Tab-separated table of C-alpha atoms and ligand atoms in Angstrom:
chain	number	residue	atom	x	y	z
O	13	UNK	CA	71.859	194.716	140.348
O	14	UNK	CA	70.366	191.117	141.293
O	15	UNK	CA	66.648	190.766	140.431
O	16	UNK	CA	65.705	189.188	143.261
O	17	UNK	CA	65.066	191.175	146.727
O	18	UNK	CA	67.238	191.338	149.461
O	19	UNK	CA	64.115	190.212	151.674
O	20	UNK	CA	64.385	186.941	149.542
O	21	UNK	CA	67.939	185.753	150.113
O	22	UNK	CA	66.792	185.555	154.096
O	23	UNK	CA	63.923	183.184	153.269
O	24	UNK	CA	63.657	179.568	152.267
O	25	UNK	CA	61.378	177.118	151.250
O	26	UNK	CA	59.177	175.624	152.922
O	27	UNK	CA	61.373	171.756	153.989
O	28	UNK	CA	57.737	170.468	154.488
O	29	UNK	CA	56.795	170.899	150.542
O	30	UNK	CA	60.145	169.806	149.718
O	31	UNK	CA	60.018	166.296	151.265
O	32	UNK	CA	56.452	165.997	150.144
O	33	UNK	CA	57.763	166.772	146.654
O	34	UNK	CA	60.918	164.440	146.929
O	35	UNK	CA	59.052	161.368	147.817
O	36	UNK	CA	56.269	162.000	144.979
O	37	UNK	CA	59.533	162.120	142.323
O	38	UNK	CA	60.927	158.971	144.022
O	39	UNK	CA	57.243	156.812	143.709
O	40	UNK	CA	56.738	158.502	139.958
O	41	UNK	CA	60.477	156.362	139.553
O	42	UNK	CA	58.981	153.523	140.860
O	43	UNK	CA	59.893	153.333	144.147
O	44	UNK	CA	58.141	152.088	147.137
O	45	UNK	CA	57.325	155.296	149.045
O	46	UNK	CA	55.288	155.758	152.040
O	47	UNK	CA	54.737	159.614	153.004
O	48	UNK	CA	54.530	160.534	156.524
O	49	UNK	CA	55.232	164.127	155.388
O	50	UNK	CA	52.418	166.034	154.115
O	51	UNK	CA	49.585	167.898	156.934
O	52	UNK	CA	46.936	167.014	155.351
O	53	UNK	CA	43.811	164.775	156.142
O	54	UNK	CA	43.884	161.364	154.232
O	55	UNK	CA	40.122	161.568	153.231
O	56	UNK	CA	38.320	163.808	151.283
O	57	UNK	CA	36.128	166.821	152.099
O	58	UNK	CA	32.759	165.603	153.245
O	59	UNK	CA	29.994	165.362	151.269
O	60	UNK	CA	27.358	168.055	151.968
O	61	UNK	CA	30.343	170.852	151.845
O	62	UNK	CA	31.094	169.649	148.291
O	63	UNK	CA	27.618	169.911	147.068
O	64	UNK	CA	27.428	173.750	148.692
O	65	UNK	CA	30.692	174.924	146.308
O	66	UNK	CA	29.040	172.697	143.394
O	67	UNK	CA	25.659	174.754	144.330
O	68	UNK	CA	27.623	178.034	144.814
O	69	UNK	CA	28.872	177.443	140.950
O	70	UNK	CA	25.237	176.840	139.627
O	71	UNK	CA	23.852	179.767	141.390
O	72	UNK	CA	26.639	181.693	139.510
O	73	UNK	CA	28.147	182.646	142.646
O	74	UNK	CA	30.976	183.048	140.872
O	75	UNK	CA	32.225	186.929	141.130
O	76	UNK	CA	34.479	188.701	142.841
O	77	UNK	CA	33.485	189.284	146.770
O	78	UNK	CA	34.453	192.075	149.090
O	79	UNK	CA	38.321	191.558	150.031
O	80	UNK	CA	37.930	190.448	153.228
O	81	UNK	CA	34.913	187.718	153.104
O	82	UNK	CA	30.983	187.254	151.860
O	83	UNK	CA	28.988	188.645	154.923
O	84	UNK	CA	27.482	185.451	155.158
O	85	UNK	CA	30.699	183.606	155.812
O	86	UNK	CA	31.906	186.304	158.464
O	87	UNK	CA	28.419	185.906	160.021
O	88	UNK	CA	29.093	182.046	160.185
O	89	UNK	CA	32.391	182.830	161.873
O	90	UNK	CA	30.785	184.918	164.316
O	91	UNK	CA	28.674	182.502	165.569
O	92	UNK	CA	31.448	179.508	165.485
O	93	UNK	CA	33.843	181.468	167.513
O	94	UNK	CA	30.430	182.121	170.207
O	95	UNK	CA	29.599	178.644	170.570
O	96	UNK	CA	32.854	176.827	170.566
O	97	UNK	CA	35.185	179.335	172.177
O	98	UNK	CA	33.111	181.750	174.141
O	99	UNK	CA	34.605	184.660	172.369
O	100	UNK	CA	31.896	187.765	171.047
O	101	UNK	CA	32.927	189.078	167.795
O	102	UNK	CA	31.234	191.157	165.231
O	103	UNK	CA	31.328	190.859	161.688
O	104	UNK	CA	34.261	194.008	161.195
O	105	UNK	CA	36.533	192.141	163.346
O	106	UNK	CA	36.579	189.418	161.467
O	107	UNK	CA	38.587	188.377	158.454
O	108	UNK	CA	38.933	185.828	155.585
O	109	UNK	CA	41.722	185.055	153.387
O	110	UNK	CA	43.123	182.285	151.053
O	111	UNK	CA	44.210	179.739	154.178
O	112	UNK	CA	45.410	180.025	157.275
O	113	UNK	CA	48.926	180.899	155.947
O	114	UNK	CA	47.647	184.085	154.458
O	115	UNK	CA	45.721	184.893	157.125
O	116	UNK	CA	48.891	184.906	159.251
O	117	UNK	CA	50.836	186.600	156.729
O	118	UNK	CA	48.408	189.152	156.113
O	119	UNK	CA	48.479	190.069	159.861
O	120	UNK	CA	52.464	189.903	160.072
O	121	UNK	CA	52.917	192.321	157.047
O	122	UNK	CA	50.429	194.639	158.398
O	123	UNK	CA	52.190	194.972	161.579
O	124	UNK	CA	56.075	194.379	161.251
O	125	UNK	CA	58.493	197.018	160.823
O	126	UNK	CA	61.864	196.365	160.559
O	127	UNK	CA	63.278	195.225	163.768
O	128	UNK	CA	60.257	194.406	165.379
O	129	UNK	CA	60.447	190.956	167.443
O	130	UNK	CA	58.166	187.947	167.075
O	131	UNK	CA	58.245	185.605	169.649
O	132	UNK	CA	58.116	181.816	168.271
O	133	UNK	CA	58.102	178.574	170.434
O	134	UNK	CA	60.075	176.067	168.878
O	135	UNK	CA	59.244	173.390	167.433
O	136	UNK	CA	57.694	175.446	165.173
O	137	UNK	CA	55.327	175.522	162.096
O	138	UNK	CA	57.679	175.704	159.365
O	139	UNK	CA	56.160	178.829	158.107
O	140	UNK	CA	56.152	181.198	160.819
O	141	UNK	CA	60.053	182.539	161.112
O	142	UNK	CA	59.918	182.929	157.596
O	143	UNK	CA	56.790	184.628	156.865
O	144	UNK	CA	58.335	187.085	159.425
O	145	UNK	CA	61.452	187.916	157.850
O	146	UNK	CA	59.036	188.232	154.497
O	147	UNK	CA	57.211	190.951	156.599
O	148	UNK	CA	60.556	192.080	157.708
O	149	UNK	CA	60.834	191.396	161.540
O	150	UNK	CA	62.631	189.250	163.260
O	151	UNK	CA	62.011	185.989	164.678
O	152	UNK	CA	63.308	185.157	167.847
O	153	UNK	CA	62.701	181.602	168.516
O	154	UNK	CA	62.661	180.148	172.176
O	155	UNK	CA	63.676	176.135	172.079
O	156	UNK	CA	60.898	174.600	174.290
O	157	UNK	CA	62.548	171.151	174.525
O	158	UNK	CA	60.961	167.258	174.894
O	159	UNK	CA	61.221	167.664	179.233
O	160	UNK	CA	58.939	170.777	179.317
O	161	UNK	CA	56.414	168.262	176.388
O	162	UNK	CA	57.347	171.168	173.813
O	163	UNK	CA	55.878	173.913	175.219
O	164	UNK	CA	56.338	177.138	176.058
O	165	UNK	CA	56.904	178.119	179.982
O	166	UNK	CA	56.533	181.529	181.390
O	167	UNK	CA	59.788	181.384	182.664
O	168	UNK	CA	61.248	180.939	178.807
O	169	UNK	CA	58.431	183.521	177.569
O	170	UNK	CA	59.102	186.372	180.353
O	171	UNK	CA	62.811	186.158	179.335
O	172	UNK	CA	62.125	186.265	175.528
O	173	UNK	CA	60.184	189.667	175.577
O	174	UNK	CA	61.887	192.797	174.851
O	175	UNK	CA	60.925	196.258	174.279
O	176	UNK	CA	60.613	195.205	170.869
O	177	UNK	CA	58.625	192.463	171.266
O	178	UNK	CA	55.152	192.692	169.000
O	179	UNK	CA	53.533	189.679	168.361
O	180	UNK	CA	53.443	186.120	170.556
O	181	UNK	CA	52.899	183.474	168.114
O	182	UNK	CA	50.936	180.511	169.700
O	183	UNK	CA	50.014	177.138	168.180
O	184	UNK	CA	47.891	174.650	170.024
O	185	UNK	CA	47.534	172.018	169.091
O	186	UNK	CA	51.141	172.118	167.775
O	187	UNK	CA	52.161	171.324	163.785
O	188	UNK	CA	55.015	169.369	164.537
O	189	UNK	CA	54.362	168.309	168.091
O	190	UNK	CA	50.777	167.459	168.591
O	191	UNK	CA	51.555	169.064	172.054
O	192	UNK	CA	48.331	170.914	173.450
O	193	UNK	CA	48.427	173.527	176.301
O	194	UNK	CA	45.996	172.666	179.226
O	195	UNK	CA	43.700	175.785	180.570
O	196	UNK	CA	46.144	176.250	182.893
O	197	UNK	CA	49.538	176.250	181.382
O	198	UNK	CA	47.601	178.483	179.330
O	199	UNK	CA	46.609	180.872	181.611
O	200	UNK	CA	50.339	181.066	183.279
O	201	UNK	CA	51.227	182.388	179.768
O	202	UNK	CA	48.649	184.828	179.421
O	203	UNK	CA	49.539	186.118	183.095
O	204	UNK	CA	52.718	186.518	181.717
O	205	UNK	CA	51.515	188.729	178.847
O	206	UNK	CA	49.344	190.672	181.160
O	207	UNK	CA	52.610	192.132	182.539
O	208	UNK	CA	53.558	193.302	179.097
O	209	UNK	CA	50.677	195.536	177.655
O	210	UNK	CA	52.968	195.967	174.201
O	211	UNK	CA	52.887	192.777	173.132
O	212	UNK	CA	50.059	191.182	171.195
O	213	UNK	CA	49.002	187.304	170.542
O	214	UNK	CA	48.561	185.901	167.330
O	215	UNK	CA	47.022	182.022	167.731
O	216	UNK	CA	47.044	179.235	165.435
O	217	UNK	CA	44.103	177.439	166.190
O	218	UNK	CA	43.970	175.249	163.083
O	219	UNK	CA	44.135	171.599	165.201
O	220	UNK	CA	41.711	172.894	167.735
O	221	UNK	CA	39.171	169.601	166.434
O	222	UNK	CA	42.287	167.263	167.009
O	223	UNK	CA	41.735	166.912	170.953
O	224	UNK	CA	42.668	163.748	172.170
O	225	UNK	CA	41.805	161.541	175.363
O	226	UNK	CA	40.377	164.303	178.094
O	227	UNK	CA	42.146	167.299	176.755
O	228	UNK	CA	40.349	170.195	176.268
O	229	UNK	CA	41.068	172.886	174.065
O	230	UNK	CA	41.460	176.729	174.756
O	231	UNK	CA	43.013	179.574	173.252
O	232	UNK	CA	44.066	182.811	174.614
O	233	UNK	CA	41.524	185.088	174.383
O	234	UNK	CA	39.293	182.853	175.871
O	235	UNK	CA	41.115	182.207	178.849
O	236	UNK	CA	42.292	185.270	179.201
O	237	UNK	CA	39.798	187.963	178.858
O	238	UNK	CA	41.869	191.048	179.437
O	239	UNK	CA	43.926	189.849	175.913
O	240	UNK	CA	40.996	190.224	173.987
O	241	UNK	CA	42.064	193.796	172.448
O	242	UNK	CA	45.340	192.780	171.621
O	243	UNK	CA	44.712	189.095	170.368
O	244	UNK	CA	44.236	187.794	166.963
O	245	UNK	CA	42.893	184.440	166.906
O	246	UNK	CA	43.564	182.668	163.616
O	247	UNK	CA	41.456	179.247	162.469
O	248	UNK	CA	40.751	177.726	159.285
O	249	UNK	CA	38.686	174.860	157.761
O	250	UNK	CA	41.947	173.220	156.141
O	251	UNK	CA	42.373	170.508	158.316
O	252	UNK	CA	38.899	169.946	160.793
O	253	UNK	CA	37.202	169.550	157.891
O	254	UNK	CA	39.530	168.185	155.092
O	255	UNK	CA	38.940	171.544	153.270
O	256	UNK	CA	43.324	172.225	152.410
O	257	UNK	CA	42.703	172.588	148.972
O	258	UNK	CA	39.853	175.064	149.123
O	259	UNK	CA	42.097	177.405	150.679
O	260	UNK	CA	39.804	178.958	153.310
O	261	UNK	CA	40.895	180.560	156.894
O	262	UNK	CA	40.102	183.073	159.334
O	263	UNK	CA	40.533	185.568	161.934
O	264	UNK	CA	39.063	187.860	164.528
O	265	UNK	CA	40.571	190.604	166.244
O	266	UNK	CA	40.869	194.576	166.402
O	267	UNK	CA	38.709	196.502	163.923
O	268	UNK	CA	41.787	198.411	162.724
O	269	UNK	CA	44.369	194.996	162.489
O	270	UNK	CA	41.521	193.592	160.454
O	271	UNK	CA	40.852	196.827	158.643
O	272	UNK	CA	44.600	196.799	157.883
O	273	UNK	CA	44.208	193.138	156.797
O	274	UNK	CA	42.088	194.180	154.274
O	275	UNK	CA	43.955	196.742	152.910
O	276	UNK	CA	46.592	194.295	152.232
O	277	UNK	CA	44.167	191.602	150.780
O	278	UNK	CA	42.778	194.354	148.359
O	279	UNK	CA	45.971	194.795	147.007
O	280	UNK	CA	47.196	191.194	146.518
O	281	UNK	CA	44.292	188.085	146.102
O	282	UNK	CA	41.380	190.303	145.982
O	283	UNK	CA	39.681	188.071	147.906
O	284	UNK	CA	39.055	184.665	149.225
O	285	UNK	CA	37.447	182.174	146.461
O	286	UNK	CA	34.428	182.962	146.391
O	287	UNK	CA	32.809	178.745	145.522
O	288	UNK	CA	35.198	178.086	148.752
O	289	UNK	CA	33.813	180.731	150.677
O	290	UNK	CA	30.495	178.875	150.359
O	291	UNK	CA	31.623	175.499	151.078
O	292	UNK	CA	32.984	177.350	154.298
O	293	UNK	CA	29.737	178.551	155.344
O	294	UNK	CA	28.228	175.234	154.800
O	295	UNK	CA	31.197	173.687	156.675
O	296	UNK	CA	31.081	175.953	159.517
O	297	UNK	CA	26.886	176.032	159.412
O	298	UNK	CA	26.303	172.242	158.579
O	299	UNK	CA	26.510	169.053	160.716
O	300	UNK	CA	29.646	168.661	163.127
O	301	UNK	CA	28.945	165.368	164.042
O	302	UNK	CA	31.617	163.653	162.129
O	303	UNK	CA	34.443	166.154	163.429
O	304	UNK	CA	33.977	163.761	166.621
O	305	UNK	CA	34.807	160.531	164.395
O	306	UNK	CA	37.331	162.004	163.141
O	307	UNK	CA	38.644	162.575	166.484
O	308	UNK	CA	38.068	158.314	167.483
O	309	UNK	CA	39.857	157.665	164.282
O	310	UNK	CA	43.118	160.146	164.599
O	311	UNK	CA	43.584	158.609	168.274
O	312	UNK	CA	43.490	155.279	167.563
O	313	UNK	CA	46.600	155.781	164.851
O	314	UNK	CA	48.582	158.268	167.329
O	315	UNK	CA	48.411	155.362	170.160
O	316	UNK	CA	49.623	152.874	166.973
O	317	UNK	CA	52.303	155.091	165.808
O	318	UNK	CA	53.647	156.609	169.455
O	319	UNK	CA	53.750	152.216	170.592
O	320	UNK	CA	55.451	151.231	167.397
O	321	UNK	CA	58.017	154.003	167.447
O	322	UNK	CA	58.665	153.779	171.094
O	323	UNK	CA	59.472	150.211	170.132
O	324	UNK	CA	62.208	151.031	167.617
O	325	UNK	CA	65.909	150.849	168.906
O	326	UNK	CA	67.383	154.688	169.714
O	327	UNK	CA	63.791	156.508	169.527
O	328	UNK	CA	61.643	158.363	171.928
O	329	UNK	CA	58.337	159.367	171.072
O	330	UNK	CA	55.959	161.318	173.679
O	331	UNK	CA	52.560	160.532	173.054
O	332	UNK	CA	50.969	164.142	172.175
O	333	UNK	CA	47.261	165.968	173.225
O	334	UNK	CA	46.355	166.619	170.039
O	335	UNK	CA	46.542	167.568	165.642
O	336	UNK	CA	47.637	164.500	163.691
O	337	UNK	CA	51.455	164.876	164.051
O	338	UNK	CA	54.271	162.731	166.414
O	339	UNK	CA	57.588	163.988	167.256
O	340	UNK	CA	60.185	161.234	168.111
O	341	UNK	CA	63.551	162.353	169.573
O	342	UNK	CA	66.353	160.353	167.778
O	343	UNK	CA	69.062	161.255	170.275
O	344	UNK	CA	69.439	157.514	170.496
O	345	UNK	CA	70.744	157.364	166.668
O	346	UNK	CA	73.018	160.192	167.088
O	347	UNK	CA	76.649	159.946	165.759
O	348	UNK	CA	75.934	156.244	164.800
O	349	UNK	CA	75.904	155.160	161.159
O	350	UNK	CA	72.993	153.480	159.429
O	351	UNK	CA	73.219	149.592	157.459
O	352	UNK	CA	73.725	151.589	154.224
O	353	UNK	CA	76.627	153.435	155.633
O	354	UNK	CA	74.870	156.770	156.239
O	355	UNK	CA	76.742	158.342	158.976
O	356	UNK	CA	73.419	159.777	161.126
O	357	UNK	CA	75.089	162.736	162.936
O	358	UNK	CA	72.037	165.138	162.124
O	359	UNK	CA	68.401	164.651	161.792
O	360	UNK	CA	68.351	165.645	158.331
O	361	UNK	CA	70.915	162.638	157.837
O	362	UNK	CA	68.022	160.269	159.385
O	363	UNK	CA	65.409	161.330	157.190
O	364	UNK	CA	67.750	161.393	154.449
O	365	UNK	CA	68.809	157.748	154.656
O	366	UNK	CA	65.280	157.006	156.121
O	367	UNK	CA	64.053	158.136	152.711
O	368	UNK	CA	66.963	156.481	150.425
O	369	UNK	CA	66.920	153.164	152.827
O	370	UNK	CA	63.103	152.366	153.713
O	371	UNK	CA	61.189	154.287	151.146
O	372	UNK	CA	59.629	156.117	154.073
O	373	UNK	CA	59.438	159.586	153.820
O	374	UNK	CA	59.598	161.722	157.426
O	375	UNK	CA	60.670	165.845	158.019
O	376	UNK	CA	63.857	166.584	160.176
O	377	UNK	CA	63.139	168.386	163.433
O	378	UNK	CA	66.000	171.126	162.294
O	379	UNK	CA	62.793	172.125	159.623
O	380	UNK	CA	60.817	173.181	162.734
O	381	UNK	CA	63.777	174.476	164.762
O	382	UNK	CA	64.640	171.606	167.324
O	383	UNK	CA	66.690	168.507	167.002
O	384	UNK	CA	67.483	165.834	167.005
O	385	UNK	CA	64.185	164.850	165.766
O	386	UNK	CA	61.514	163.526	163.715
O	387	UNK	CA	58.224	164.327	162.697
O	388	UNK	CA	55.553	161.999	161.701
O	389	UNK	CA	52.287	163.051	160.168
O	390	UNK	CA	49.489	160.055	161.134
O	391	UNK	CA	46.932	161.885	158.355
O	392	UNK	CA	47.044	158.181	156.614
O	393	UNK	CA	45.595	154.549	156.961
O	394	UNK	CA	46.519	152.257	159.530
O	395	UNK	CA	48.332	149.839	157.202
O	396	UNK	CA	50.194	152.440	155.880
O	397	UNK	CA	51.087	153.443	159.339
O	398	UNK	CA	51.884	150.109	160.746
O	399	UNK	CA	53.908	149.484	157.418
O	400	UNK	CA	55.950	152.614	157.724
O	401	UNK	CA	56.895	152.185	161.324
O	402	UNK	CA	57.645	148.559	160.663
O	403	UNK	CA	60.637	149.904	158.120
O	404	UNK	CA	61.498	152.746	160.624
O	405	UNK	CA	62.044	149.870	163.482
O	406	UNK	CA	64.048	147.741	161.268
O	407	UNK	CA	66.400	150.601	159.959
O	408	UNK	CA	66.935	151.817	163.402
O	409	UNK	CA	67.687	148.221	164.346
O	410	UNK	CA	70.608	148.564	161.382
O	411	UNK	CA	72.009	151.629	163.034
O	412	UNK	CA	75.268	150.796	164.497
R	28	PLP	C1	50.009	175.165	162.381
R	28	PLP	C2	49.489	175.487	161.022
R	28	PLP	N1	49.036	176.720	160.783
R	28	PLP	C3	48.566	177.074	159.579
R	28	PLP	C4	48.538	176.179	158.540
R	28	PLP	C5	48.036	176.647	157.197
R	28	PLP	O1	46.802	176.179	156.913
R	28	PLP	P1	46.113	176.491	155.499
R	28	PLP	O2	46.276	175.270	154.676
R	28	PLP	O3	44.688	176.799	155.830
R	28	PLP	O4	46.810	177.662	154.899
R	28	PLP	C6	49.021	174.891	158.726
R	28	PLP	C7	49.078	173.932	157.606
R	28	PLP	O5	49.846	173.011	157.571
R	28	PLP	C8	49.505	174.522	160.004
R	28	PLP	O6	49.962	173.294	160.255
């Protein structure tokens, strides 16, 4: 008998971690390594939410919590998803867990039996076909290619949905893409789902800060009022406010997918950190003003990356709405071979020889589930930037 589940052999690691791990083995060897893999702001959480988990410790806020979230943090929630989004939740619909990954994992494995569907645009975030086979569905991924800007038509989504179909999974802005919906590609989707009362939404909302240039975000419930009962919109303070290692994110929905949430939680983590919980309050209660900086300084190193990779020989890189990520097509490069005599016939073969070649470390579009492509994160300094798209230029200027 093999120790390991069966559930395991249909899972794999997460590609993202991996590349983020190769390129910290090849720099610990010495070699010149710039990372353009990991999603994760470049600069550190802000002050005033650091000194609310330092003050959380001295108060000796330091116990367990209830499973699901402090009351004051839910209350904080409340109010954030009122004044930014519009949406009216109470404290019982709302949720708290370890990250926005367990958040959305919580949900899944409260939901999934085996055989239900989950409908997943791709490119998508590494994590979400896998966290459904984990939860024992099945992921049925609809390709939402570079001439629709990665998203997700009704057209694609009507013909995805089966009698099986349980959960939507929507992310916008997108982790790889960057690609945001607009109110009204939105709202085509959510006309779609009207049409189908058995199938529910689960949004990623985790990029909602990262807005670029006149787009404005919305998610589904929002635009859609009549989804509200069967939506479950998922956020986090991970990336707005450089908070990945605290491990804090959230959700509202139904009283009894939350209540079922909980169940889960109670039986795995126990609950949330309880220091990070603070800092959360503070970050969703304290100043916002520098989420808008943020904002100024993310755009102006997408419009450097998307001009210097549109400059490089074989590459074509849309310039996205939104989250800090670029994803260049390399159809170009396809079936050439690179100056160190990599033959490129996959995108895993770019980044591999990208990596080996430049030093510059970049995650294959088959990771997310469409190819031939690239994805850059642009969470680092501009010299880093400009560096690393220098050496991408100049090895795709080698490709023959
Ligand atoms: C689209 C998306 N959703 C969820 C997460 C998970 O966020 P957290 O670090 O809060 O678990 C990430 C992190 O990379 C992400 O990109």
């Amino acid at each position: 008998m093999s120790l390991l589940s069966d559930t395991l052999a249909r899972v794999k690691p997460s590609p993202t971690i991996a590349v983020t791990t190769k390129a910290a083995e090849l720099r610990a060897a010495g070699r010149d390594i710039i990372a353009l893999g990991a999603g994760e702001p470049d600069f550190d959480t802000p002050d005033h939410i650091k000194r609310a988990g330092i003050a959380a410790i001295e108060a000796g806020k330091t116990k367990y919590t209830a499973p699901d979230g402090i009351p004051e943090l839910k209350a904080a929630i409340c109010e954030k998803f009122a004044r930014e989004n519009g949406l009216s939740y109470t404290p019982e619909q709302v949720s708290v867990a370890s990250g926005g990954k367990q958040i959305l994992y919580n949900a899944l494995m409260a939901t999934l039996n085996p055989g239900d569907e989950v409908v997943i645009p791709a490119p998508y975030w590494v994590s979400y076909p896998d966290m459904v086979l984990l939860a024992g569905g099945e992921p049925v991924v609809v390709e939402c290619p570079l001439e629709t800007g990665f998203k997700l038509t009704p057209e694609r989504l009507e013909a995805a949905i089966t009698p099986r179909t349980k959960w939507l999974i929507f992310n916008s802005p997108s982790n790889p893409t960057g690609a945001g919906y607009a109110r009204a590609e939105l709202k085509a989707l959510t006309d779609v789902l009207m049409r189908h009362p058995h199938v529910h939404v689960m949004t990623d909302d985790m990029y909602e800060h990262l807005a670029y240039d006149d787009f404005k975000f919305c998610t589904p419930a929002e635009v859609e009022p009549g989804l509200y009962d069967r939506t479950l919109t998922c956020n986090g303070v991970s990336k707005a406010y450089a908070m990945t290692g605290w491990r804090i994110g959230y959700a509202a929905g139904p009283k009894a997918l939350i209540a079922a949430m909980r169940k889960i939680q109670s039986q795995s983590t126990s609950n949330p950190c309880t220091i990070s919980q603070w800092a959360a309050v503070e970050a969703l209660t304290g100043p916002q003003d520098f989420l808008a900086d943020n904002v100024t300084l993310f755009a102006g190193r997408r419009d450097l990356v998307v001009r210097m990779l549109n400059a490089a020989r074989g590459v074509t890189c849309p310039n996205p709405e939104g989250a800090f990520y670029v994803y260049p097509s390399i159809a170009g490069l396809i079936g050439k071979t690179s100056a160190g005599g990599t033959l490129i016939d996959t995108d895993e073969a770019f980044a591999t020889a990208l990596l080996e070649e430049t030093g510059v470390a970049v995650v294959f579009g088959a990771a997310f589930g469409l190819s031939p492509n690239f994805r850059v994160s642009y969470a680092t300094s501009e010299a880093q930037l400009e560096e690393a798209c220098r050496r991408i230029q100049s090895f795709c200027d080698g490709v023959s």
